[in-house]
PDB file of C-alpha atoms in Angstrom:
ATOM      1  CA  MET O   1      -0.119   0.158  -0.059  1.00 91.00           C
ATOM      2  CA  ALA O   2       1.207   3.424  -0.529  1.00 95.00           C
ATOM      3  CA  CYS O   3       2.168   6.289   2.294  1.00 95.00           C
ATOM      4  CA  PRO O   4      -0.717   8.502   3.027  1.00 93.00           C
ATOM      5  CA  GLN O   5       1.818  11.335   3.022  1.00 94.00           C
ATOM      6  CA  CYS O   6       4.503  10.585   0.409  1.00 95.00           C
ATOM      7  CA  GLY O   7       3.447   8.257  -1.580  1.00 94.00           C
ATOM      8  CA  ALA O   8       6.225   5.026  -0.451  1.00 94.00           C
ATOM      9  CA  ASN O   9       5.313   2.065  -0.758  1.00 93.00           C
ATOM     10  CA  VAL O  10       4.719   0.572   2.928  1.00 92.00           C
ATOM     11  CA  ALA O  11       3.863  -2.641   3.844  1.00 87.00           C
ATOM     12  CA  TRP O  12       0.812  -3.389   6.364  1.00 87.00           C
ATOM     13  CA  ASP O  13       2.479  -5.058   8.810  1.00 87.00           C
ATOM     14  CA  PRO O  14       2.435  -5.229  12.340  1.00 90.00           C
ATOM     15  CA  ALA O  15       5.825  -4.729  12.797  1.00 91.00           C
ATOM     16  CA  ASN O  16       5.329  -0.841  11.612  1.00 90.00           C
ATOM     17  CA  PRO O  17       4.063   0.910  13.992  1.00 91.00           C
ATOM     18  CA  SER O  18       3.544   3.643  12.037  1.00 91.00           C
ATOM     19  CA  ARG O  19       1.527   2.223   9.507  1.00 91.00           C
ATOM     20  CA  PRO O  20      -0.537   3.350   7.283  1.00 93.00           C
ATOM     21  CA  PHE O  21       2.544   5.791   7.195  1.00 95.00           C
ATOM     22  CA  CYS O  22       5.813   4.373   5.886  1.00 94.00           C
ATOM     23  CA  THR O  23       7.171   6.506   8.722  1.00 94.00           C
ATOM     24  CA  ALA O  24       7.083   7.828  11.980  1.00 95.00           C
ATOM     25  CA  ARG O  25       7.652  11.466  10.233  1.00 96.00           C
ATOM     26  CA  CYS O  26       5.042  11.012   7.311  1.00 95.00           C
ATOM     27  CA  LYS O  27       2.694  10.293  10.327  1.00 95.00           C
ATOM     28  CA  THR O  28       3.650  13.939  12.127  1.00 96.00           C
ATOM     29  CA  ILE O  29       3.811  15.232   9.513  1.00 96.00           C
ATOM     30  CA  ASP O  30      -0.398  13.832   8.651  1.00 95.00           C
ATOM     31  CA  LEU O  31      -0.756  14.695  12.570  1.00 94.00           C
ATOM     32  CA  GLY O  32       0.096  18.298  12.398  1.00 94.00           C
ATOM     33  CA  ALA O  33      -1.726  19.071   9.080  1.00 93.00           C
ATOM     34  CA  TRP O  34      -5.153  17.815  11.025  1.00 91.00           C
ATOM     35  CA  ALA O  35      -3.739  20.183  13.756  1.00 91.00           C
ATOM     36  CA  THR O  36      -3.510  23.625  11.863  1.00 91.00           C
ATOM     37  CA  GLU O  37      -6.675  22.575  10.083  1.00 88.00           C
ATOM     38  CA  SER O  38      -5.028  21.635   6.583  1.00 88.00           C
ATOM     39  CA  TYR O  39      -7.440  19.380   5.879  1.00 84.00           C
ATOM     40  CA  ARG O  40     -10.911  20.659   5.368  1.00 84.00           C
ATOM     41  CA  ILE O  41     -13.836  19.110   3.146  1.00 84.00           C
ATOM     42  CA  PRO O  42     -15.272  21.381   0.287  1.00 83.00           C
ATOM     43  CA  VAL O  43     -18.248  23.413   0.851  1.00 84.00           C
ATOM     44  CA  SER O  44     -20.323  24.900  -1.920  1.00 79.00           C
ATOM     45  CA  ASP O  45     -22.503  27.692  -1.310  1.00 71.00           C
ATOM     46  CA  ASP O  46     -25.500  25.691  -2.377  1.00 64.00           C
ATOM     47  CA  ASN O  47     -28.953  27.820  -2.063  1.00 61.00           C
ATOM     48  CA  ASP O  48     -30.777  24.266  -1.787  1.00 58.00           C
ATOM     49  CA  THR O  49     -32.864  24.226   1.452  1.00 57.00           C
ATOM     50  CA  LEU O  50     -35.729  23.559   2.844  1.00 57.00           C
ATOM     51  CA  ASP O  51     -37.444  27.167   2.568  1.00 56.00           C
ATOM     52  CA  ASP O  52     -36.360  28.626  -0.207  1.00 55.00           C
ATOM     53  CA  ASP O  53     -37.813  32.187   0.949  1.00 57.00           C
ATOM     54  CA  PRO O  54     -35.894  32.869   4.674  1.00 57.00           C
ATOM     55  CA  ALA O  55     -38.480  36.093   4.902  1.00 59.00           C
ATOM     56  CA  SER O  56     -41.545  33.320   4.714  1.00 56.00           C
ATOM     57  CA  ALA O  57     -40.530  31.223   7.446  1.00 57.00           C
ATOM     58  CA  SER O  58     -41.565  33.685  10.424  1.00 59.00           C
ATOM     59  CA  GLU O  59     -44.872  34.293   8.888  1.00 59.00           C
ATOM     60  CA  PRO O  60     -47.603  31.727  10.257  1.00 60.00           C
ATOM     61  CA  LYS O  61     -48.564  28.476   8.559  1.00 62.00           C
ATOM     62  CA  ASP O  62     -52.001  29.704   8.770  1.00 62.00           C
ATOM     63  CA  GLY O  63     -52.147  32.780   6.967  1.00 58.00           C
ATOM     64  CA  ARG O  64     -52.716  35.393   9.856  1.00 59.00           C
TER      65      ARG O  64
END
């Protein structure tokens, strides 16, 4: 399998304490990226909401 950080080949073996990373260095680099919030899930400004008109959300449902 490939190291998620550098791409080097890694044997998935209990003898490798850094798996799935090739070394402790790659493991630490990845941890640092998580700690600094470098990994993010992309978010799109999607206007798909349950209620397309936010002003109508405050109006009563019975029309009063």
